[in-house]
Amino acid sequence: MKYQNILITGGCGFIGTNFINYLFNLKEFTGNVINIDKLTYAGNPNNLIDINEKYGNDRYFFYKTDITDISSIDTVFEKHAVDCIIHFAAESHVDRSIHGPGEFIQTNIIGTFNLLETVRKHWKNSKDFLFHHISTDEVFGSLGNTGYFYETTPYDPRSPYSASKASSDHLVMAYFYTYAIPITISNCTNNYGQYQFPEKLIPLMINNMLEEKDLPVYGKGKNIRDWLYVQDHCSGIWKIVQNGRRGETYNFGGENEWTNIDLLNILCEEVAIQKNKDKDYYKKLITYVKDRAGHDHRYAINCDKVKEELNWKQSVTFNEGLTKTVKWYLSNIKWMNDIKSGQYKNWIEKNYCQR
Ligand code: NAD
Ligand code: TYD
């Protein structure tokens, strides 16, 4: 499928930034990228500020656009003959959704609805059009110590974040059945890597180690997450966009489960190695704090479908990915400092992390 005008929503966030770079590195992709992003606290325009120079092209367009405002989305569709949307934009942090669910309902549900309505107006019944919706495994709820989520697992979201994502997934699928708009959906486990906002576990802990601050572990640290390197998520999304069956959902995971406390211990060691400190140097900062409300115990996903149908596989091991990630954060202190001098500072001061 040769898309000429791919509209990315939320391209200034963590996965969106990585995906836009991934796209421009692909020889086979010769089209334009139109990025619409509201630039919330999590959207950093500096991530992509030099993207046209970096790739020696003029194929990147940015619009500061709020997807809860349907007329502004429409304006972008009037300017560009969009033939594919990859929808990343969302409020994405579970803790924030607990403290203030309203924005999650607006952006994740109403925003997705607005995009779908705009597509319904502009897609011209082209079977070559695609709306790819990026979602999370959190829509499936929480697992015990065994078992996996499958594409067929019934939805059972537990946080305002996951409930809002579940709702948006249902809307996207409804537009496939009702209006025949070609859609695909992917549900992925926890991503990690460069450009992740330092409120999420891995970058937050790296930042706190560098500042020699407490490393806050919720509850007993026994909750389990499955981790996928962001670049491998990007390669999977591209495979679906190219060859995924329309009307289908695909799961992505890292087959790489860790309790939070075990992950934190190896992260402490990796940062210590790269900072030339004693292996256990940062572990003394580990502090157990009040648990997250409704904290999902375990996420783990079966991703055989995307492996078998689309020949997707991961290329980065957890050891390699963690080393690269720590290296990136240590080499990009300015990126982190710029964030901290703005909204992130307020986030810490408001003490939302239930310390
Ligand atoms: P992020 O929070 O880093 O970035 C979200 C981006 O969306 C930001 O650039 C923000 O400015 C933008 N945005 C927010 N509200 C908007 C609005 N109303 N209009 C336009 N733009 C808006 O998130 P992320 O981690 O990059 O996640 C991207 C997508 O992937 C989300 O849909 C998320 O649910 C999904 N996902 C994330 C993970 C993960 O581990 N990070 C795992 C599975 C799925
Ligand atoms: P997070 O990165 O917020 O992702 P998600 O909630 O979407 O899985 O958190 C990952 C895990 O780490 C989760 O079980 C909560 C836990 N956690 C902590 O223990 N301390 C923290 O400071 C943060 C941000 C998360």
CSV table of C-alpha atoms and ligand atoms in Angstrom, one decimal:
chain,number,residue,atom,x,y,z
A,1,MET,CA,0.0,0.0,0.0
A,2,LYS,CA,1.6,3.3,-1.0
A,3,TYR,CA,0.2,6.0,1.2
A,4,GLN,CA,0.9,9.6,0.1
A,5,ASN,CA,-0.4,11.6,3.1
A,6,ILE,CA,-0.3,9.9,6.4
A,7,LEU,CA,-1.9,11.9,9.2
A,8,ILE,CA,-0.4,11.1,12.6
A,9,THR,CA,-2.2,12.3,15.7
A,10,GLY,CA,-0.1,12.9,18.8
A,11,GLY,CA,3.2,12.8,16.9
A,12,CYS,CA,5.0,14.9,19.5
A,13,GLY,CA,4.4,12.3,22.2
A,14,PHE,CA,6.6,9.3,23.0
A,15,ILE,CA,5.5,6.7,20.5
A,16,GLY,CA,4.4,9.2,17.9
A,17,THR,CA,7.9,10.8,17.8
A,18,ASN,CA,9.5,7.4,17.5
A,19,PHE,CA,7.1,6.4,14.8
A,20,ILE,CA,7.6,9.5,12.6
A,21,ASN,CA,11.4,9.0,12.8
A,22,TYR,CA,10.8,5.3,11.9
A,23,LEU,CA,8.7,6.3,8.9
A,24,PHE,CA,11.3,8.7,7.5
A,25,ASN,CA,14.0,6.1,7.9
A,26,LEU,CA,12.1,3.7,5.6
A,27,LYS,CA,13.2,3.8,2.0
A,28,GLU,CA,9.9,2.5,0.9
A,29,PHE,CA,8.0,5.4,2.3
A,30,THR,CA,8.0,8.4,0.0
A,31,GLY,CA,4.9,10.2,1.1
A,32,ASN,CA,4.1,13.1,3.5
A,33,VAL,CA,3.5,13.1,7.2
A,34,ILE,CA,1.0,15.5,8.7
A,35,ASN,CA,1.3,15.6,12.4
A,36,ILE,CA,-1.6,17.0,14.5
A,37,ASP,CA,-0.9,17.5,18.2
A,38,LYS,CA,-2.4,19.6,20.9
A,39,LEU,CA,1.0,19.8,22.6
A,40,THR,CA,-0.3,19.0,26.1
A,41,TYR,CA,2.3,18.6,28.9
A,42,ALA,CA,3.2,15.3,27.2
A,43,GLY,CA,3.7,16.7,23.7
A,44,ASN,CA,7.1,18.2,23.0
A,45,PRO,CA,7.5,20.1,19.7
A,46,ASN,CA,11.3,20.1,20.1
A,47,ASN,CA,11.3,16.3,19.5
A,48,LEU,CA,10.6,17.0,15.8
A,49,ILE,CA,11.7,20.5,15.3
A,50,ASP,CA,14.4,19.7,12.8
A,51,ILE,CA,12.8,16.7,11.2
A,52,ASN,CA,12.8,18.0,7.6
A,53,GLU,CA,16.5,19.0,7.8
A,54,LYS,CA,17.4,15.7,9.5
A,55,TYR,CA,16.0,13.6,6.6
A,56,GLY,CA,16.7,16.1,3.9
A,57,ASN,CA,13.1,16.5,2.8
A,58,ASP,CA,10.2,18.8,3.1
A,59,ARG,CA,7.6,16.1,3.7
A,60,TYR,CA,6.7,16.9,7.3
A,61,PHE,CA,3.8,19.2,8.2
A,62,PHE,CA,2.8,20.1,11.8
A,63,TYR,CA,-0.5,21.6,13.0
A,64,LYS,CA,-1.1,22.4,16.6
A,65,THR,CA,-4.6,20.9,16.8
A,66,ASP,CA,-6.8,19.7,19.5
A,67,ILE,CA,-8.8,16.6,18.4
A,68,THR,CA,-11.6,17.5,20.7
A,69,ASP,CA,-12.2,20.4,18.2
A,70,ILE,CA,-13.7,18.8,15.1
A,71,SER,CA,-13.6,21.9,13.0
A,72,SER,CA,-9.8,22.2,13.3
A,73,ILE,CA,-9.4,18.6,12.3
A,74,ASP,CA,-11.6,19.3,9.3
A,75,THR,CA,-9.3,22.2,8.3
A,76,VAL,CA,-6.3,19.9,8.1
A,77,PHE,CA,-8.3,17.4,5.9
A,78,GLU,CA,-9.2,20.3,3.6
A,79,LYS,CA,-5.5,21.1,3.1
A,80,HIS,CA,-4.2,17.6,2.7
A,81,ALA,CA,-5.5,14.6,0.8
A,82,VAL,CA,-5.1,12.3,3.8
A,83,ASP,CA,-5.2,8.6,2.8
A,84,CYS,CA,-4.1,7.1,6.1
A,85,ILE,CA,-4.5,8.1,9.8
A,86,ILE,CA,-2.4,6.6,12.5
A,87,HIS,CA,-4.1,7.7,15.7
A,88,PHE,CA,-1.7,7.9,18.7
A,89,ALA,CA,-3.1,11.0,20.4
A,90,ALA,CA,-4.4,10.3,23.9
A,91,GLU,CA,-4.1,11.1,27.5
A,92,SER,CA,-1.9,8.2,28.4
A,93,HIS,CA,-1.0,8.1,32.1
A,94,VAL,CA,-3.1,5.9,34.5
A,95,ASP,CA,-2.2,7.9,37.6
A,96,ARG,CA,-3.4,11.1,36.0
A,97,SER,CA,-6.6,9.4,34.9
A,98,ILE,CA,-7.2,8.5,38.6
A,99,HIS,CA,-6.8,12.1,39.7
A,100,GLY,CA,-8.6,13.8,36.8
A,101,PRO,CA,-10.5,11.5,34.4
A,102,GLY,CA,-12.3,14.4,32.5
A,103,GLU,CA,-9.5,15.0,30.0
A,104,PHE,CA,-9.3,11.3,29.3
A,105,ILE,CA,-13.0,11.2,28.3
A,106,GLN,CA,-12.6,14.3,26.2
A,107,THR,CA,-9.5,13.4,24.3
A,108,ASN,CA,-9.6,9.6,24.2
A,109,ILE,CA,-13.3,9.2,23.5
A,110,ILE,CA,-14.6,12.4,22.0
A,111,GLY,CA,-11.4,13.1,20.2
A,112,THR,CA,-11.5,9.6,18.5
A,113,PHE,CA,-15.1,10.1,17.7
A,114,ASN,CA,-14.3,13.5,16.0
A,115,LEU,CA,-11.6,11.9,13.9
A,116,LEU,CA,-13.9,9.1,12.8
A,117,GLU,CA,-16.6,11.6,11.9
A,118,THR,CA,-14.1,13.7,9.9
A,119,VAL,CA,-12.9,10.5,8.1
A,120,ARG,CA,-16.6,9.6,7.4
A,121,LYS,CA,-16.9,13.0,5.6
A,122,HIS,CA,-13.6,12.8,3.6
A,123,TRP,CA,-12.7,9.2,2.9
A,124,LYS,CA,-14.6,9.0,-0.4
A,125,ASN,CA,-15.4,5.3,0.1
A,126,SER,CA,-11.8,4.5,-0.9
A,127,LYS,CA,-11.0,0.9,0.0
A,128,ASP,CA,-7.3,2.1,0.1
A,129,PHE,CA,-8.0,4.5,2.9
A,130,LEU,CA,-6.9,3.3,6.4
A,131,PHE,CA,-7.7,4.4,10.0
A,132,HIS,CA,-5.2,2.7,12.3
A,133,HIS,CA,-6.0,3.1,16.0
A,134,ILE,CA,-3.3,2.6,18.6
A,135,SER,CA,-4.5,1.1,21.8
A,136,THR,CA,-3.4,-0.7,24.9
A,137,ASP,CA,-3.6,-4.2,26.4
A,138,GLU,CA,-5.0,-2.4,29.5
A,139,VAL,CA,-8.5,-2.6,27.9
A,140,PHE,CA,-8.5,-6.3,28.7
A,141,GLY,CA,-8.3,-5.7,32.5
A,142,SER,CA,-5.9,-7.5,34.9
A,143,LEU,CA,-4.5,-11.0,34.9
A,144,GLY,CA,-3.6,-13.3,37.8
A,145,ASN,CA,-0.2,-14.9,37.8
A,146,THR,CA,-1.0,-17.0,34.8
A,147,GLY,CA,-2.7,-16.7,31.4
A,148,TYR,CA,-2.5,-14.2,28.6
A,149,PHE,CA,-4.7,-11.6,26.8
A,150,TYR,CA,-5.8,-12.7,23.3
A,151,GLU,CA,-7.4,-10.6,20.6
A,152,THR,CA,-10.6,-12.4,21.6
A,153,THR,CA,-10.4,-11.7,25.3
A,154,PRO,CA,-13.5,-9.7,26.4
A,155,TYR,CA,-12.8,-6.1,27.4
A,156,ASP,CA,-12.7,-5.5,31.2
A,157,PRO,CA,-11.0,-2.1,31.8
A,158,ARG,CA,-10.3,-1.0,35.3
A,159,SER,CA,-9.0,2.5,35.3
A,160,PRO,CA,-10.5,5.7,33.7
A,161,TYR,CA,-7.6,5.6,31.3
A,162,SER,CA,-8.2,2.0,30.1
A,163,ALA,CA,-12.0,2.5,30.1
A,164,SER,CA,-11.6,5.6,27.8
A,165,LYS,CA,-9.3,3.6,25.5
A,166,ALA,CA,-11.7,0.7,25.5
A,167,SER,CA,-14.5,3.0,24.5
A,168,SER,CA,-12.4,4.5,21.7
A,169,ASP,CA,-11.6,1.0,20.4
A,170,HIS,CA,-15.3,0.1,20.3
A,171,LEU,CA,-16.1,3.3,18.4
A,172,VAL,CA,-13.4,2.6,15.8
A,173,MET,CA,-14.7,-1.0,15.3
A,174,ALA,CA,-18.3,0.3,15.1
A,175,TYR,CA,-17.3,2.6,12.2
A,176,PHE,CA,-15.9,-0.4,10.4
A,177,TYR,CA,-19.2,-2.4,10.7
A,178,THR,CA,-21.5,0.5,10.3
A,179,TYR,CA,-19.9,2.7,7.6
A,180,ALA,CA,-17.3,0.2,6.1
A,181,ILE,CA,-14.5,2.6,6.9
A,182,PRO,CA,-11.3,0.5,6.6
A,183,ILE,CA,-9.8,0.3,10.1
A,184,THR,CA,-7.3,-1.7,12.0
A,185,ILE,CA,-6.5,-1.6,15.8
A,186,SER,CA,-3.5,-2.7,17.7
A,187,ASN,CA,-3.3,-3.3,21.5
A,188,CYS,CA,0.2,-3.2,22.9
A,189,THR,CA,1.8,-3.8,26.3
A,190,ASN,CA,4.1,-1.3,28.0
A,191,ASN,CA,6.6,0.5,25.7
A,192,TYR,CA,9.9,1.8,26.8
A,193,GLY,CA,12.7,3.7,25.0
A,194,GLN,CA,13.8,7.2,24.0
A,195,TYR,CA,11.5,10.3,24.3
A,196,GLN,CA,9.2,8.7,27.0
A,197,PHE,CA,7.8,11.4,29.3
A,198,PRO,CA,9.4,11.1,32.8
A,199,GLU,CA,6.1,10.3,34.6
A,200,LYS,CA,6.2,6.7,33.4
A,201,LEU,CA,8.1,4.1,35.4
A,202,ILE,CA,11.4,3.7,33.5
A,203,PRO,CA,12.2,7.4,32.7
A,204,LEU,CA,10.9,8.6,36.1
A,205,MET,CA,13.2,6.2,37.9
A,206,ILE,CA,16.2,7.1,35.7
A,207,ASN,CA,15.5,10.8,36.4
A,208,ASN,CA,15.2,10.2,40.1
A,209,MET,CA,18.5,8.2,40.2
A,210,LEU,CA,20.3,11.1,38.5
A,211,GLU,CA,18.8,13.5,41.0
A,212,GLU,CA,19.5,11.0,43.9
A,213,LYS,CA,15.9,11.2,44.8
A,214,ASP,CA,13.6,8.4,46.2
A,215,LEU,CA,12.6,5.7,43.7
A,216,PRO,CA,8.9,5.3,44.5
A,217,VAL,CA,7.6,1.7,44.2
A,218,TYR,CA,3.8,1.4,44.4
A,219,GLY,CA,2.6,-1.2,46.9
A,220,LYS,CA,4.9,-4.1,47.3
A,221,GLY,CA,6.4,-3.8,43.8
A,222,LYS,CA,5.0,-7.2,42.8
A,223,ASN,CA,2.8,-6.0,40.0
A,224,ILE,CA,3.8,-7.4,36.6
A,225,ARG,CA,4.2,-5.6,33.3
A,226,ASP,CA,5.3,-6.8,29.9
A,227,TRP,CA,7.8,-4.5,28.2
A,228,LEU,CA,8.3,-3.9,24.5
A,229,TYR,CA,11.0,-1.7,23.0
A,230,VAL,CA,9.3,1.2,21.2
A,231,GLN,CA,11.1,0.7,17.9
A,232,ASP,CA,9.7,-2.8,17.7
A,233,HIS,CA,6.2,-1.4,18.3
A,234,CYS,CA,6.8,1.0,15.5
A,235,SER,CA,7.8,-1.8,13.1
A,236,GLY,CA,4.7,-3.7,14.0
A,237,ILE,CA,2.4,-0.7,13.4
A,238,TRP,CA,3.9,-0.3,10.0
A,239,LYS,CA,3.3,-4.0,9.2
A,240,ILE,CA,-0.3,-3.6,10.1
A,241,VAL,CA,-0.7,-0.4,8.1
A,242,GLN,CA,0.8,-2.2,5.1
A,243,ASN,CA,-0.8,-5.6,5.2
A,244,GLY,CA,-3.1,-5.9,8.2
A,245,ARG,CA,-6.5,-7.2,7.4
A,246,ARG,CA,-9.0,-4.4,7.6
A,247,GLY,CA,-11.5,-4.7,10.5
A,248,GLU,CA,-9.0,-6.7,12.6
A,249,THR,CA,-7.3,-6.1,15.9
A,250,TYR,CA,-3.7,-7.3,16.5
A,251,ASN,CA,-1.9,-7.6,19.9
A,252,PHE,CA,1.7,-6.6,20.4
A,253,GLY,CA,3.9,-7.6,23.4
A,254,GLY,CA,7.4,-8.1,24.4
A,255,GLU,CA,7.0,-11.6,25.9
A,256,ASN,CA,9.1,-10.0,28.6
A,257,GLU,CA,7.4,-9.9,31.9
A,258,TRP,CA,8.9,-8.3,35.0
A,259,THR,CA,7.7,-7.5,38.5
A,260,ASN,CA,8.2,-3.7,39.0
A,261,ILE,CA,10.7,-4.3,41.8
A,262,ASP,CA,12.9,-6.7,39.7
A,263,LEU,CA,12.8,-4.3,36.8
A,264,LEU,CA,13.8,-1.5,39.0
A,265,ASN,CA,16.7,-3.4,40.4
A,266,ILE,CA,18.2,-4.1,37.0
A,267,LEU,CA,17.5,-0.5,35.9
A,268,CYS,CA,19.5,0.6,39.0
A,269,GLU,CA,22.4,-1.6,38.0
A,270,GLU,CA,22.3,-0.4,34.4
A,271,VAL,CA,22.4,3.3,35.4
A,272,ALA,CA,25.1,2.5,37.9
A,273,ILE,CA,27.2,0.8,35.2
A,274,GLN,CA,26.8,3.7,32.8
A,275,LYS,CA,27.6,6.3,35.6
A,276,ASN,CA,30.6,4.3,36.7
A,277,LYS,CA,29.2,3.7,40.2
A,278,ASP,CA,29.1,0.7,42.3
A,279,LYS,CA,26.5,-1.8,41.0
A,280,ASP,CA,24.2,-1.4,44.0
A,281,TYR,CA,24.7,2.4,44.3
A,282,TYR,CA,21.2,3.5,43.4
A,283,LYS,CA,19.3,0.7,45.1
A,284,LYS,CA,19.4,2.5,48.4
A,285,LEU,CA,17.0,5.0,46.9
A,286,ILE,CA,14.2,2.4,46.5
A,287,THR,CA,11.2,3.5,48.6
A,288,TYR,CA,7.9,1.7,48.9
A,289,VAL,CA,4.9,4.1,48.7
A,290,LYS,CA,1.1,3.9,48.9
A,291,ASP,CA,-0.3,1.7,46.1
A,292,ARG,CA,-2.0,3.1,43.1
A,293,ALA,CA,-5.9,2.9,43.4
A,294,GLY,CA,-7.2,-0.2,41.5
A,295,HIS,CA,-3.6,-1.1,40.5
A,296,ASP,CA,-3.9,-3.9,37.8
A,297,HIS,CA,-1.9,-6.9,39.0
A,298,ARG,CA,-0.5,-8.2,35.7
A,299,TYR,CA,-0.6,-7.6,32.0
A,300,ALA,CA,0.7,-10.2,29.5
A,301,ILE,CA,-0.3,-10.7,25.9
A,302,ASN,CA,-0.3,-13.4,23.3
A,303,CYS,CA,0.9,-11.9,20.0
A,304,ASP,CA,0.9,-15.0,17.8
A,305,LYS,CA,-1.6,-13.5,15.4
A,306,VAL,CA,0.7,-10.6,14.3
A,307,LYS,CA,3.7,-12.9,14.2
A,308,GLU,CA,2.0,-15.5,12.1
A,309,GLU,CA,-0.1,-13.3,9.8
A,310,LEU,CA,2.3,-10.4,9.3
A,311,ASN,CA,5.6,-12.0,10.1
A,312,TRP,CA,6.3,-9.4,12.8
A,313,LYS,CA,9.0,-10.1,15.4
A,314,GLN,CA,11.0,-8.1,17.9
A,315,SER,CA,14.5,-7.2,17.1
A,316,VAL,CA,15.7,-5.7,20.3
A,317,THR,CA,16.3,-7.8,23.5
A,318,PHE,CA,15.4,-6.3,26.8
A,319,ASN,CA,19.1,-6.0,27.8
A,320,GLU,CA,19.9,-4.2,24.6
A,321,GLY,CA,16.8,-2.0,24.8
A,322,LEU,CA,17.4,-1.0,28.5
A,323,THR,CA,21.0,-0.2,27.8
A,324,LYS,CA,20.1,2.0,24.8
A,325,THR,CA,17.3,3.7,26.8
A,326,VAL,CA,19.5,4.6,29.7
A,327,LYS,CA,22.3,5.8,27.3
A,328,TRP,CA,19.7,8.0,25.6
A,329,TYR,CA,18.5,9.6,28.8
A,330,LEU,CA,22.1,10.2,30.0
A,331,SER,CA,23.0,11.8,26.7
A,332,ASN,CA,19.8,13.9,26.6
A,333,ILE,CA,19.9,15.6,30.0
A,334,LYS,CA,18.8,18.9,28.3
A,335,TRP,CA,15.6,17.2,27.0
A,336,MET,CA,14.8,16.1,30.5
A,337,ASN,CA,15.7,19.5,32.0
A,338,ASP,CA,13.6,21.4,29.5
A,339,ILE,CA,10.6,19.2,30.5
A,340,LYS,CA,11.3,19.7,34.2
A,341,SER,CA,11.5,23.4,34.0
A,342,GLY,CA,7.9,23.4,32.5
A,343,GLN,CA,5.0,21.2,33.3
A,344,TYR,CA,6.8,18.2,34.7
A,345,LYS,CA,8.0,20.3,37.6
A,346,ASN,CA,4.4,21.1,38.5
A,347,TRP,CA,3.5,17.5,38.3
A,348,ILE,CA,6.1,16.6,40.9
A,349,GLU,CA,5.1,19.5,43.1
A,350,LYS,CA,1.4,18.5,43.0
A,351,ASN,CA,2.6,15.1,44.4
A,352,TYR,CA,0.2,13.1,42.2
A,353,CYS,CA,2.4,10.0,42.6
A,354,GLN,CA,0.9,9.3,46.0
A,355,ARG,CA,4.2,9.5,47.8
B,1,NAD,P1,2.2,10.4,25.2
B,1,NAD,O1,1.4,10.8,26.4
B,1,NAD,O2,3.6,10.3,25.3
B,1,NAD,O3,1.8,11.3,24.0
B,1,NAD,C1,0.5,11.6,23.7
B,1,NAD,C2,0.5,12.7,22.6
B,1,NAD,O4,-0.9,13.1,22.3
B,1,NAD,C3,1.1,14.0,23.1
B,1,NAD,O5,2.0,14.5,22.1
B,1,NAD,C4,0.0,15.0,23.4
B,1,NAD,O6,0.3,16.3,23.2
B,1,NAD,C5,-1.0,14.5,22.3
B,1,NAD,N1,-2.4,14.8,22.7
B,1,NAD,C6,-3.0,14.6,23.9
B,1,NAD,N2,-4.3,15.1,23.9
B,1,NAD,C7,-4.5,15.6,22.6
B,1,NAD,C8,-5.6,16.2,22.0
B,1,NAD,N3,-6.7,16.4,22.6
B,1,NAD,N4,-5.4,16.6,20.7
B,1,NAD,C9,-4.3,16.3,20.0
B,1,NAD,N5,-3.2,15.8,20.6
B,1,NAD,C10,-3.3,15.4,21.9
B,1,NAD,O7,1.6,8.9,24.9
B,1,NAD,P2,2.3,7.7,24.2
B,1,NAD,O8,3.0,6.9,25.3
B,1,NAD,O9,3.2,8.1,23.1
B,1,NAD,O10,1.1,6.8,23.7
B,1,NAD,C11,0.6,7.0,22.4
B,1,NAD,C12,-0.6,6.1,22.2
B,1,NAD,O11,-0.2,4.7,22.4
B,1,NAD,C13,-1.7,6.3,23.1
B,1,NAD,O12,-2.9,6.2,22.4
B,1,NAD,C14,-1.6,5.3,24.2
B,1,NAD,O13,-2.9,4.9,24.7
B,1,NAD,C15,-1.0,4.1,23.4
B,1,NAD,N6,-0.2,3.1,24.1
B,1,NAD,C16,0.9,3.5,24.8
B,1,NAD,C17,1.6,2.6,25.5
B,1,NAD,C18,2.8,3.0,26.3
B,1,NAD,O14,3.4,2.2,27.0
B,1,NAD,N7,3.3,4.3,26.2
B,1,NAD,C19,1.3,1.2,25.4
B,1,NAD,C20,0.2,0.8,24.6
B,1,NAD,C21,-0.6,1.8,24.0
B,2,TYD,P1,3.4,3.1,34.3
B,2,TYD,O1,4.8,3.4,33.6
B,2,TYD,O2,2.6,4.3,34.8
B,2,TYD,O3,2.6,2.3,33.2
B,2,TYD,P2,1.2,1.5,33.4
B,2,TYD,O4,0.5,2.0,34.6
B,2,TYD,O5,0.4,2.0,32.1
B,2,TYD,O6,1.5,0.1,33.3
B,2,TYD,O7,3.6,2.1,35.5
B,2,TYD,C1,4.2,0.8,35.2
B,2,TYD,C2,4.2,0.1,36.5
B,2,TYD,O8,5.0,0.7,37.5
B,2,TYD,C3,2.8,0.0,37.2
B,2,TYD,O9,2.6,-1.2,37.8
B,2,TYD,C4,2.9,1.1,38.2
B,2,TYD,C5,4.3,1.1,38.7
B,2,TYD,N1,4.9,2.4,39.1
B,2,TYD,C6,5.6,2.5,40.3
B,2,TYD,O10,5.6,1.5,41.1
B,2,TYD,N2,6.1,3.7,40.7
B,2,TYD,C7,6.0,4.8,39.9
B,2,TYD,O11,6.5,5.9,40.2
B,2,TYD,C8,5.3,4.7,38.6
B,2,TYD,C9,5.2,5.8,37.7
B,2,TYD,C10,4.8,3.4,38.3
